[in-house]
XYZ file of C-alpha atoms in Angstrom:
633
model
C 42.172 60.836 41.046
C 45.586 61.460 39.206
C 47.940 58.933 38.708
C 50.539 61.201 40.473
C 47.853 61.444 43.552
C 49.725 58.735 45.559
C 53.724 59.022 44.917
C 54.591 55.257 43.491
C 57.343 53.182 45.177
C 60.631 52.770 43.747
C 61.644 50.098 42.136
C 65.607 50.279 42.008
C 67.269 47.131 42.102
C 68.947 47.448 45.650
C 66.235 48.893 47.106
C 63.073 46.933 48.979
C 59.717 47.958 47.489
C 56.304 48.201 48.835
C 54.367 47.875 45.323
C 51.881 44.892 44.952
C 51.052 43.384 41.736
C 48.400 41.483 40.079
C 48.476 39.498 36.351
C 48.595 36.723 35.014
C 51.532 35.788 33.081
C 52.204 34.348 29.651
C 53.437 30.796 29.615
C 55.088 28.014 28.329
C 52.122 25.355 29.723
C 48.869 26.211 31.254
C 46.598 23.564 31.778
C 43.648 25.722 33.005
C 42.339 29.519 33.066
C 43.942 31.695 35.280
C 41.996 34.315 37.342
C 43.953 37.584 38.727
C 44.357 37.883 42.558
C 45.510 40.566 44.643
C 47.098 40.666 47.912
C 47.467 43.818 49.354
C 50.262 43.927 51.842
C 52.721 46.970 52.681
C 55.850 45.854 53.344
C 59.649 47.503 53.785
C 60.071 50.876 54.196
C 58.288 54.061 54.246
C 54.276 54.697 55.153
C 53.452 51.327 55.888
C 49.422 52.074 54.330
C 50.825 53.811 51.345
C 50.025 51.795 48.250
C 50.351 53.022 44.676
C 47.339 54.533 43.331
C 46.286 51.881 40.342
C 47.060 49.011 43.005
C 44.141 50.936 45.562
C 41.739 51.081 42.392
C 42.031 47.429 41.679
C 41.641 46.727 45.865
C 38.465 48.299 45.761
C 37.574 47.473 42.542
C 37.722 43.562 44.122
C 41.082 43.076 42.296
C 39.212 44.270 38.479
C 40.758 47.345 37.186
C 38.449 50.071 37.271
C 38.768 50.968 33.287
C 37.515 47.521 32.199
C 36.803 48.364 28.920
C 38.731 48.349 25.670
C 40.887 51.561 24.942
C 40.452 53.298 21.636
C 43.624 52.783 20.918
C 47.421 51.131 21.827
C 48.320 54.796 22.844
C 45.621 55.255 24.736
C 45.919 51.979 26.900
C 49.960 52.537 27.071
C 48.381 56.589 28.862
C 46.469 54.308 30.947
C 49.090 52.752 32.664
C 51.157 55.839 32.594
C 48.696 57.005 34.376
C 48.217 54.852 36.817
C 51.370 54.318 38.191
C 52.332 51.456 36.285
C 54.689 52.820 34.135
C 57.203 54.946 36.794
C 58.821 58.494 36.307
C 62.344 56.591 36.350
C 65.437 56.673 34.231
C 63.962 53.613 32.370
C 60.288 54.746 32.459
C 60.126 56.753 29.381
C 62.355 54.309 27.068
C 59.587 51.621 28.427
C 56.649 53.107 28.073
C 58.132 54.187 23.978
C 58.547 50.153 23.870
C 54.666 49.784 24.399
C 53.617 51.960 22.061
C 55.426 51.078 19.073
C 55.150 47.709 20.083
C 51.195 47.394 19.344
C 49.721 45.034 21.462
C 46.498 44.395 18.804
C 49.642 44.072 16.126
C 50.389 40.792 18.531
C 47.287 38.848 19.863
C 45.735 36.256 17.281
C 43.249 37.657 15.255
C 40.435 35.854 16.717
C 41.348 37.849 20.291
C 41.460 41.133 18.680
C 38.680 42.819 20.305
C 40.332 41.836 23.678
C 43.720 43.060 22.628
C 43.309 46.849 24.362
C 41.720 45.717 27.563
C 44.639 45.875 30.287
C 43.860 41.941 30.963
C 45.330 39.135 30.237
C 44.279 37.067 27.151
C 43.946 32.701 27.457
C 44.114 31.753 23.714
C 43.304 28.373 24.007
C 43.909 27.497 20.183
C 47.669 27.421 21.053
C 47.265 26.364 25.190
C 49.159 29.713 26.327
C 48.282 33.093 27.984
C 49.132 36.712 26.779
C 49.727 38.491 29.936
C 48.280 41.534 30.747
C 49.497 45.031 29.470
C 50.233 46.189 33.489
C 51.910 43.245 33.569
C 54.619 43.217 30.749
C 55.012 47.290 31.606
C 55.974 45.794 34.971
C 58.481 43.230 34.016
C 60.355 46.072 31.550
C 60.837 48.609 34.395
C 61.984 46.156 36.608
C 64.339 44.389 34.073
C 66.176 47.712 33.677
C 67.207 46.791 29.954
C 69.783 48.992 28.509
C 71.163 49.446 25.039
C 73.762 46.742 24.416
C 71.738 44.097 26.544
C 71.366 40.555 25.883
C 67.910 39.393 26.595
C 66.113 36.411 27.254
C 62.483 35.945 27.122
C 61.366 32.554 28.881
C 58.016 31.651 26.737
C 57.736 34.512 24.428
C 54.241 33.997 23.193
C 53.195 36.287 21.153
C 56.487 37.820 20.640
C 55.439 40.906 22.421
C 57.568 41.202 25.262
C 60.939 39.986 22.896
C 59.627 42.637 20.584
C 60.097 45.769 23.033
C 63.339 43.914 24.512
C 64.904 44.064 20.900
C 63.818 47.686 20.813
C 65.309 48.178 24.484
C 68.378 46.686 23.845
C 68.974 48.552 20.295
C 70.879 47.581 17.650
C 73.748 46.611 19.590
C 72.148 44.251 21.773
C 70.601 40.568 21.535
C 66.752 40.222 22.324
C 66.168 35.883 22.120
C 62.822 34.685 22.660
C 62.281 30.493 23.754
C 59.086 28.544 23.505
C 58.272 25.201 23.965
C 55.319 25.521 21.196
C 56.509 25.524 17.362
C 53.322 27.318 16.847
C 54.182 30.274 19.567
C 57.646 30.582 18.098
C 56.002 31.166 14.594
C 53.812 33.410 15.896
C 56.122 35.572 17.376
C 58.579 35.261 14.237
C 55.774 36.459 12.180
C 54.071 39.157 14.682
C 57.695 40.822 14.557
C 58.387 40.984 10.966
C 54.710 42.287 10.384
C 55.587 45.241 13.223
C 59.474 46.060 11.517
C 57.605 46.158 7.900
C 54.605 48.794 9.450
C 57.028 50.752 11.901
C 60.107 52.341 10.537
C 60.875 53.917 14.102
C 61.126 50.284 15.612
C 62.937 48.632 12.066
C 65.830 51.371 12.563
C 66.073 51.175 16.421
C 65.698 47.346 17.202
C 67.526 44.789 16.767
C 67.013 41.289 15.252
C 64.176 39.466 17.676
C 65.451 36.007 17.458
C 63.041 32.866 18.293
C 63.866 29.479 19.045
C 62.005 26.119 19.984
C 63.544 25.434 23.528
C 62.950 24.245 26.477
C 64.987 26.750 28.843
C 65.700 23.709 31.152
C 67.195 21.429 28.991
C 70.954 21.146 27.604
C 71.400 24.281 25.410
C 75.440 24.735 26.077
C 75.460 27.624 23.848
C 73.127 29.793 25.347
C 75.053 29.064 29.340
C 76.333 32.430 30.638
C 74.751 34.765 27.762
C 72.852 37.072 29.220
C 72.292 40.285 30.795
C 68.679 39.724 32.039
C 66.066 37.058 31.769
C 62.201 37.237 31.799
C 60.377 34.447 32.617
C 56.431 34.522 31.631
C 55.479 31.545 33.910
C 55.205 30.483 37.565
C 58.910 29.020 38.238
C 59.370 26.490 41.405
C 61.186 27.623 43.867
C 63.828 24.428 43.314
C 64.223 25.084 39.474
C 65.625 28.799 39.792
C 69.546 28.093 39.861
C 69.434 26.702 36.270
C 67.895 30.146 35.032
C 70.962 31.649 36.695
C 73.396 29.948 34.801
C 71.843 31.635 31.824
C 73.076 35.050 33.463
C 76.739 36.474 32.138
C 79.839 35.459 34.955
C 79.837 39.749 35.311
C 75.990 39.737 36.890
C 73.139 40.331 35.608
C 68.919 39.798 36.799
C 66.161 37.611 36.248
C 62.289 38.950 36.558
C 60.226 35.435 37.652
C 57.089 34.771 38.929
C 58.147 32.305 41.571
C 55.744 29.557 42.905
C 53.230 29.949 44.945
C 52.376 34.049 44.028
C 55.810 36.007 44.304
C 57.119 38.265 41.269
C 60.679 38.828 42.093
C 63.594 39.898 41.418
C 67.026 37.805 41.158
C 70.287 39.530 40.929
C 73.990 38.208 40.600
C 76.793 40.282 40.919
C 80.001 40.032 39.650
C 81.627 38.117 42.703
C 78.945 34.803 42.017
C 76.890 36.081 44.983
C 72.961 35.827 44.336
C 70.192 37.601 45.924
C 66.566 37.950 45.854
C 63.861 40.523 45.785
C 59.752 39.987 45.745
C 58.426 42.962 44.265
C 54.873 41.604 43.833
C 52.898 39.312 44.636
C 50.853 37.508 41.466
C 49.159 34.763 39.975
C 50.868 33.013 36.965
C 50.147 29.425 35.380
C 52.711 27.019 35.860
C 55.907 26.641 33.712
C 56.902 23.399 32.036
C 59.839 22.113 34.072
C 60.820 18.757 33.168
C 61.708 16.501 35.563
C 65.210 15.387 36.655
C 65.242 12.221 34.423
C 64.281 13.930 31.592
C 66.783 16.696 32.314
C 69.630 13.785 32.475
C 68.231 11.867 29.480
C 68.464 15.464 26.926
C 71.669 15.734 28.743
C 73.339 12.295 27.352
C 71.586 13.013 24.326
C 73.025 16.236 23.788
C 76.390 15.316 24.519
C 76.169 11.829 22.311
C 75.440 14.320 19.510
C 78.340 16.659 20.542
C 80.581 13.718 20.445
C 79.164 12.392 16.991
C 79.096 15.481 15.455
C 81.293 15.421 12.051
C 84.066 17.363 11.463
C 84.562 20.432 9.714
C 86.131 20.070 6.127
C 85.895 22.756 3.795
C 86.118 22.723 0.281
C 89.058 24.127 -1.617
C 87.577 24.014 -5.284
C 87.276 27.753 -5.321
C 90.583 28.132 -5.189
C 91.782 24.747 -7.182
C 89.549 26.014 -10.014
C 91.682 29.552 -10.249
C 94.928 28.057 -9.896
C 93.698 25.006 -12.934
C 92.365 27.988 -15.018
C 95.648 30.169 -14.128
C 97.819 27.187 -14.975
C 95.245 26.228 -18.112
C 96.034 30.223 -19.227
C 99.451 30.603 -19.252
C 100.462 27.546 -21.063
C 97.922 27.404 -23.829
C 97.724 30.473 -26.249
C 94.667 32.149 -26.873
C 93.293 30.097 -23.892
C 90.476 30.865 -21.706
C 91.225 33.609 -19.475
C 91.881 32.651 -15.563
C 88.463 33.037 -13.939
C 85.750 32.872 -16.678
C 83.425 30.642 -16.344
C 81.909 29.029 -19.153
C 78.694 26.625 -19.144
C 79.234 24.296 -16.623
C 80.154 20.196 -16.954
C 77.696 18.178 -14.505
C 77.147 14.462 -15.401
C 80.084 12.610 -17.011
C 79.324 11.465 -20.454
C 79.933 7.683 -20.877
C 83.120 5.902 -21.444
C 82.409 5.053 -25.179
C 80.317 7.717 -26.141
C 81.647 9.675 -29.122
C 81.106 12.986 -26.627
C 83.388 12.129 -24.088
C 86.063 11.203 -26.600
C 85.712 14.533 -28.293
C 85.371 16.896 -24.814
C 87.665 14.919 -22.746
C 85.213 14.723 -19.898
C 85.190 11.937 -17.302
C 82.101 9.470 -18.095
C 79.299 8.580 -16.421
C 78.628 4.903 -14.342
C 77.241 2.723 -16.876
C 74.844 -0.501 -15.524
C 76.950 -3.578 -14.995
C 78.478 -5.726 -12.853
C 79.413 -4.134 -9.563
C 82.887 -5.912 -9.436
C 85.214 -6.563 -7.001
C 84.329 -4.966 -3.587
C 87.138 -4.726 -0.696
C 84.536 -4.386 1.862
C 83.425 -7.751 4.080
C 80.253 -8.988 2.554
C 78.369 -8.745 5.974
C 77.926 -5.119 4.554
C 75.567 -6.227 1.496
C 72.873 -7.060 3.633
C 72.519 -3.963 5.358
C 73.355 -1.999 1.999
C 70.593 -4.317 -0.175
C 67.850 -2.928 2.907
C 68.500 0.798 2.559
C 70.190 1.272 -1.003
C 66.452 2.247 -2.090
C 64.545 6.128 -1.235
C 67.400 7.120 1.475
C 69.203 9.485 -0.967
C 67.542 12.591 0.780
C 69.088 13.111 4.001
C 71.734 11.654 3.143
C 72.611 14.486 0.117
C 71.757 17.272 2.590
C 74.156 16.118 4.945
C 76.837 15.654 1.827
C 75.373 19.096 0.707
C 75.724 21.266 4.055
C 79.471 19.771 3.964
C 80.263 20.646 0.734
C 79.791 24.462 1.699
C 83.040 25.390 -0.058
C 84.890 28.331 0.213
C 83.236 29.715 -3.109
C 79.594 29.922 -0.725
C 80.958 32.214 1.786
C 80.472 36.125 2.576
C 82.797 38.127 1.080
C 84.739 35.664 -1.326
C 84.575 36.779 -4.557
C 83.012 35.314 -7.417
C 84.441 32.164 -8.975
C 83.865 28.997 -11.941
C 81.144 26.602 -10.190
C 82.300 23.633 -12.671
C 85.432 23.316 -14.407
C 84.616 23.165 -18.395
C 86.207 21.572 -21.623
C 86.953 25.403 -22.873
C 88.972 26.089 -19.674
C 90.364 22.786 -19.947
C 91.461 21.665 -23.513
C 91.719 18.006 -24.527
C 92.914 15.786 -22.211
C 96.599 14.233 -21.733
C 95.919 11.454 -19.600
C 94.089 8.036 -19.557
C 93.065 6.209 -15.606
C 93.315 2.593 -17.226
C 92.028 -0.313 -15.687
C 91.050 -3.709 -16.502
C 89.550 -3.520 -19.953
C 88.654 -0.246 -19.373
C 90.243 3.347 -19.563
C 88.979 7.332 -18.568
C 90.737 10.243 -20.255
C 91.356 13.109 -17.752
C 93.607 15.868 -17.205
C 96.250 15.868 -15.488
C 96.355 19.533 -14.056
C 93.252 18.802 -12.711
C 94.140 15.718 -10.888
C 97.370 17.266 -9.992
C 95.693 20.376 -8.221
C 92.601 18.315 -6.631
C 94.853 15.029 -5.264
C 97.422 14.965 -3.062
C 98.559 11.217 -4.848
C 98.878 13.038 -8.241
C 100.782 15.905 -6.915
C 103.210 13.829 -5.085
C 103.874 11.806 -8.507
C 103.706 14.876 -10.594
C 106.492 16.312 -8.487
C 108.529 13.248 -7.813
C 110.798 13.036 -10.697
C 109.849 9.444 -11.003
C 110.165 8.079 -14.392
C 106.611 7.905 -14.927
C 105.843 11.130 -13.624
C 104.604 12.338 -16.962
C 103.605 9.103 -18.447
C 100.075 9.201 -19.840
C 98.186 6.312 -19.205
C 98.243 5.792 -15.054
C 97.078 2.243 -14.278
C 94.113 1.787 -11.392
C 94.708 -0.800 -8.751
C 92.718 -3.938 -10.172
C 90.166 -4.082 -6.804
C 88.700 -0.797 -7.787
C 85.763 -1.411 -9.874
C 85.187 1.259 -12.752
C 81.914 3.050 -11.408
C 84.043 3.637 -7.977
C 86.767 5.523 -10.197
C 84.503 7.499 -12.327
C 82.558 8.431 -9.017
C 85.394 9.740 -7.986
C 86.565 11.695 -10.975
C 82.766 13.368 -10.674
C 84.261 14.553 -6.880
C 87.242 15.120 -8.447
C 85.533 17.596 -11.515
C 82.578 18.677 -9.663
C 83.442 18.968 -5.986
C 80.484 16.561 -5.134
C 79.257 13.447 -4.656
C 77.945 11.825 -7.920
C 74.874 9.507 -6.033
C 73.944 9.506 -2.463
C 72.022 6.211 -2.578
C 73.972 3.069 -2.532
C 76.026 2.435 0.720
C 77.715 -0.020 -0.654
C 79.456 2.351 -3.499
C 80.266 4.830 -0.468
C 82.346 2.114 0.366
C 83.995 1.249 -2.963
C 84.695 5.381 -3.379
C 86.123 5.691 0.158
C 88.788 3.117 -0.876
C 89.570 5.324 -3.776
C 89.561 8.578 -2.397
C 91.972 7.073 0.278
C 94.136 5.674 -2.162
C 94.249 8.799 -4.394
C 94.668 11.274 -1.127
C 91.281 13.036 -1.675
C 90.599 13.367 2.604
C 87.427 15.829 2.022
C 85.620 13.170 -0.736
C 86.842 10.820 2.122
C 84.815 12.994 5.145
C 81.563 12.866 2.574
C 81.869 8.808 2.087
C 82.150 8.508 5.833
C 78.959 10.712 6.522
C 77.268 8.613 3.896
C 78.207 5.580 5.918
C 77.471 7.300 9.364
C 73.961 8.117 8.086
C 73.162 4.373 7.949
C 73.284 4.042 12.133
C 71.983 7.787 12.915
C 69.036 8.637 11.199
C 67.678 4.578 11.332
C 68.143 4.623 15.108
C 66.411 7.856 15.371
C 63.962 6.608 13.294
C 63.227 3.404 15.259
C 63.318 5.081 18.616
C 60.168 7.486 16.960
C 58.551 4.963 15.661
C 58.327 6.140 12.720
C 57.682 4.115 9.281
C 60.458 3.302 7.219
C 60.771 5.341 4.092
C 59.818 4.378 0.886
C 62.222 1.199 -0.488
C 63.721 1.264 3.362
C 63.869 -1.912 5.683
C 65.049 -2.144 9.300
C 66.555 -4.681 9.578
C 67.727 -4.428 13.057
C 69.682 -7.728 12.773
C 71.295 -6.127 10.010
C 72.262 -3.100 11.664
C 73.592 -4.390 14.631
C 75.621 -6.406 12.155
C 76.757 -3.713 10.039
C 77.462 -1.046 13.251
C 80.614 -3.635 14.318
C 81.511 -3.857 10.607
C 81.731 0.148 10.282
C 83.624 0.105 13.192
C 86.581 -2.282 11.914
C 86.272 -0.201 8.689
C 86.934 3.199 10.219
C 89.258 2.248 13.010
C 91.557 0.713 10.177
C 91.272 3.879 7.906
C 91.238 6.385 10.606
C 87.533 7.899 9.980
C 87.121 9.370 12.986
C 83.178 10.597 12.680
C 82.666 7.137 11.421
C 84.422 5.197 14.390
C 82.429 7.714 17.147
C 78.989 6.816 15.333
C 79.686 3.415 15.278
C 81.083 3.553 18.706
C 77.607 5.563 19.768
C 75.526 2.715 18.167
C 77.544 -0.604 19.448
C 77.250 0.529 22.969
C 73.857 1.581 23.480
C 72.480 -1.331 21.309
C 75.312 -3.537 23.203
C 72.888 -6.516 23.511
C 72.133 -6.858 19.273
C 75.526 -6.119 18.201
C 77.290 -8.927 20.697
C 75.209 -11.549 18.597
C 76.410 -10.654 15.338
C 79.443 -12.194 13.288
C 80.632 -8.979 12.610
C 80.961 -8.162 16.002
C 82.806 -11.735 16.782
C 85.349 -10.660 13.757
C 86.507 -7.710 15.893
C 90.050 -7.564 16.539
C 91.381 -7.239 20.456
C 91.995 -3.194 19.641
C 88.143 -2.742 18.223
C 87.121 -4.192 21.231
C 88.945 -2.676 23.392
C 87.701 0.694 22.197
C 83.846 -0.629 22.942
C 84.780 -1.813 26.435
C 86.253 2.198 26.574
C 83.734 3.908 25.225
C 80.931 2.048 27.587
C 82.934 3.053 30.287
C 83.287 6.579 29.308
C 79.168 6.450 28.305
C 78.967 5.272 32.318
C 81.385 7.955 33.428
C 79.118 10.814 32.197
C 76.355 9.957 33.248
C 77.549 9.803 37.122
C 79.104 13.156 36.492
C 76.149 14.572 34.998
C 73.906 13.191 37.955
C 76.416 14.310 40.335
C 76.339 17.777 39.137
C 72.298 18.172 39.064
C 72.864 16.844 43.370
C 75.142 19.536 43.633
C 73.221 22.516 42.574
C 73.165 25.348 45.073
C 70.124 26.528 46.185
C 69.190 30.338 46.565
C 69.489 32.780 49.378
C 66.041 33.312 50.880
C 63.984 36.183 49.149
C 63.552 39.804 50.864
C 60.558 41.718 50.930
């Protein structure tokens, strides 16, 4: 018999259908195999006993398709379900069933499942604990998700990648195809499967568009991805309870989700523009369970998320790029035969020391010397907690400094400009920072352009505007001031691993009016609560030269606290906020925390309230979500 024997139902979205389904489906957690079951039942309109032809085969085939053996080819299997009715003579059919065949589906299943990869069945690779659903199956989901050029597209547990793949090519090149698993190993799969399929297939490289993966649990907080979407796949067995979160996913204009829905339905969930949500089953099938976490989990990632919202650092982006032209422009016009404005000669990185004979003849800021660490402004309680992780935690702690140094020079489209400012841009220099028995020449259109301090007392008309030897306030020790002439030079942070000189630099850069060299002290402070506490909730070891000291932390947390609310460090105060009131027990002990004055309290007692607040809301709104309309059949 021909496919076109039996005419096949429709499938239009406001129309009821008759056709019944069989699969299994591809999934985010499957703890066992999963064995295909039919149930034959005409339903809706039309001949009541007319079923479409490949669903009569598998009926008396006792729910096995009759061509159980491999196909000679993708091509051929993709005919196959042409054939058979899977793939329908619709507006959408054709585009689909184009999907499937540049889409390969032996270029997709693991190596080790090859010889299974043209059989129209579904695949259990058990290396990775997930199913590849079968080929009937994914044609299914495509025809009924109606994807159209422009689309945004979720895939629920991509897999393989296989099903994102042909969305990305549905969608085109204007549209978003965004693939979520809860296995790393599943998302880099899928990232790999695709960019071995754009390399091989020039039709699908110029036609498709970026097939994005991510590690994600759909049900838990992703704010970003809320009210995205045109249409949603889901490749797991969805209770009936946990479908309103999937519709949040959907854009405020409407849009559908394909789901198998727990116990055996495949249907259909549509919202329209005015809110209103309705659903279709268009199948009935057998999928393995999706992982849905449960309510307190849900909550828990929900606090979390938002306590790293709310800790998050600010945005402060660098403005060397454009100090360095207007230095060099300055540099240009009032030296002859000077280097021209936007050269860029070898670069200057570490500062040469104070009394060698190089950084008397280039002018160039020296480097910290060992010695005595001198005066500190900061309450001793500090050195305990600085002594336990001054040692190995320079790592994180630079990539944080480093993703916030992303100056203006780094992004697309600015043009080309000095990395380092150089002695041959520069000349000698025609000013001295002097302190106590020590002194650092510099140059003053350089500290002019890259402090607000300088400019102000360039500009002032004082009468020692253009004196040039500028005395240093006596508490700042010299390794804090030429740490901050590196900034100042270099538009970076000279080390990232002693706290306690974080510290000594902040006071400087406050002093001087350097807020961005500021921001990067105050992450290297803020590191010392967030990645420890992380850490410690893990379990993890410490790393190498690292203590925790929790008594030390606690100590330190109330200690940040008075140190940012008196200088304004906003990221600073919310970190130490986070950290005082969820370790509320360790930090009341602490003298630090006893040396708080009535205003630092205060804005404990305010946060913990606020922490208490959010939580009832967020509780509040999980109670409150709707539940759908009853499905039609």
């Amino acid at each position: 018999m021909a496919g076109n024997d039996v005419p096949p139902a429709p499938m239009a979205d406001g129309n009821d259908s008759d056709r019944e389904e069989e699969g299994v489906g591809m999934e985010e957690g499957s703890d066992g195999e999963d064995e295909p079951m039919l149930i034959a039942r005409a339903r809706g309109g039309g001949n009541p006993h007319r079923l479409p032809l490949h669903h009569f085969l598998r009926l008396i085939a006792g729910g096995r398709m009759m061509e159980h053996g491999a196909a000679a080819t993708n091509d051929d299997l993709v005919a196959n379900l042409k054939r058979g009715g899977v793939i329908q003579r619709q507006a959408w059919g054709d585009r689909v069933h184009r999907a499937l065949k540049l889409c390969a589906r032996d270029l997709f299943v693991p190596a080790a499942h090859r010889e299974e990869a043209l059989v129209d069945a579904p695949i259990r690779v058990e290396q990775h604990d997930f199913n590849i659903s079968a080929p009937h199956m994914h044609a299914t989901c495509l025809e009924a998700l109606q994807l159209q050029p422009g689309h945004k597209f979720l895939d629920v547990g991509s897999g393989c990648g296989v099903l994102t793949a042909c969305g990305a090519y549905l969608v085109g090149r204007g549209g978003m195809s965004v693939g979520f698993d809860v296995r790393r190993e599943c998302v880099a799969m899928g990232r790999e499967n695709v960019r071995r399929l754009t390399a091989a297939c020039p039709e699908y490289a110029a036609a498709a568009c970026p097939a994005r993966f991510e590690l994600l649990n759909v049900y838990m907080p992703g704010s970003k991805w809320l009210g995205q979407f045109d249409r949603v796949h889901v490749g797991a067995s969805v209770p009936p309870d946990r479908l309103a979160p999937l519709v949040s996913l959907l854009k405020s204009e409407g849009g559908l989700i394909v789901a198998p829905v727990s116990p055996n339905d495949l249907r259909v969930i549509t919202k329209r523009p005015n809110g209103a949500v309705s659903q279709r089953v268009i199948s009935q099938v057998r999928f393995s369970d999706l992982e849905v976490p449960t309510d307190a989990e849900i909550l828990l990632a929900s606090l979390h998320a938002e306590r790293r919202a709310r800790t998050a650092p600010g945005h402060h982006p660098s403005t060397y790029a454009e100090d360095v032209r207007t230095i060099l422009s300055s540099a240009s016009a009032s030296e002859a035969g000077g280097t021209p404005s936007g050269s860029c000669s070898d670069a200057c990185g570490a500062f040469a020391p104070c009394n060698s004979p190089t950084a008397v003849a280039d002018g160039l800021p020296p480097t910290p010397t060992a010695g005595p660490a001198g005066e500190r402004s900061w309450p001793h309680r500090l050195s305990r907690l600085f002594s336990s992780c001054s040692s190995g935690s320079g790592g994180e702690d630079c990539a944080m400094e480093a993703a916030a140094q992303g100056g203006s020079d780094s992004q697309p489209g600015t043009p080309p400009t000095p990395l380092r400012l150089s002695l041959e841009d520069l000349g000698e220099p025609d000013c001295l920072l002097q302190g106590a028995g020590w002194s650092i020449p510099v140059h003053r259109s350089v500290l002019r352009q890259r402090c607000d301090h300088f400019r102000a007392r360039c500009e002032s008309g004082w009468a020692d505007a253009s004196t040039e030897r500028v005395a240093v306030p006596d508490h700042f020790s010299q390794e804090a001031v030429q740490a901050f002439l590196h900034y100042v030079y270099n538009d970076s942070m000279e080390e990232c691993s002693d706290p306690q000189e974080a510290v000594a630099v902040l006071h400087v850069a406050l002093y001087y009016s350097c807020p961005r060299l500021a921001h990067l002290c105050e992450l290297r402070l803020a590191t010392l609560l967030r990645p420890l506490r992380a850490e410690r909730r893990a379990g993890k070891a410490p790393r190498h030269g690292e203590v925790h000291d929790e008594e030390a932390l606690a100590d330190a947390a109330a200690a940040l606290l008075a140190l940012a609310d008196d200088n304004g460090l906003a990221h600073l105060r919310a970190v130490a906020l986070d950290y005082i009131v969820h370790n509320f027990s360790a930090v009341a002990q602490t003298e630090s925390y006893q040396a708080l004055g009535r205003r630092q309290l205060a804005l404990v007692a305010e946060e913990a309230c606020r922490a208490h607040a959010r939580a009832l809301e967020h509780i509040k709104r999980m109670a409150e979500l709707p539940a759908l309309p009853d499905p039609s059949y």
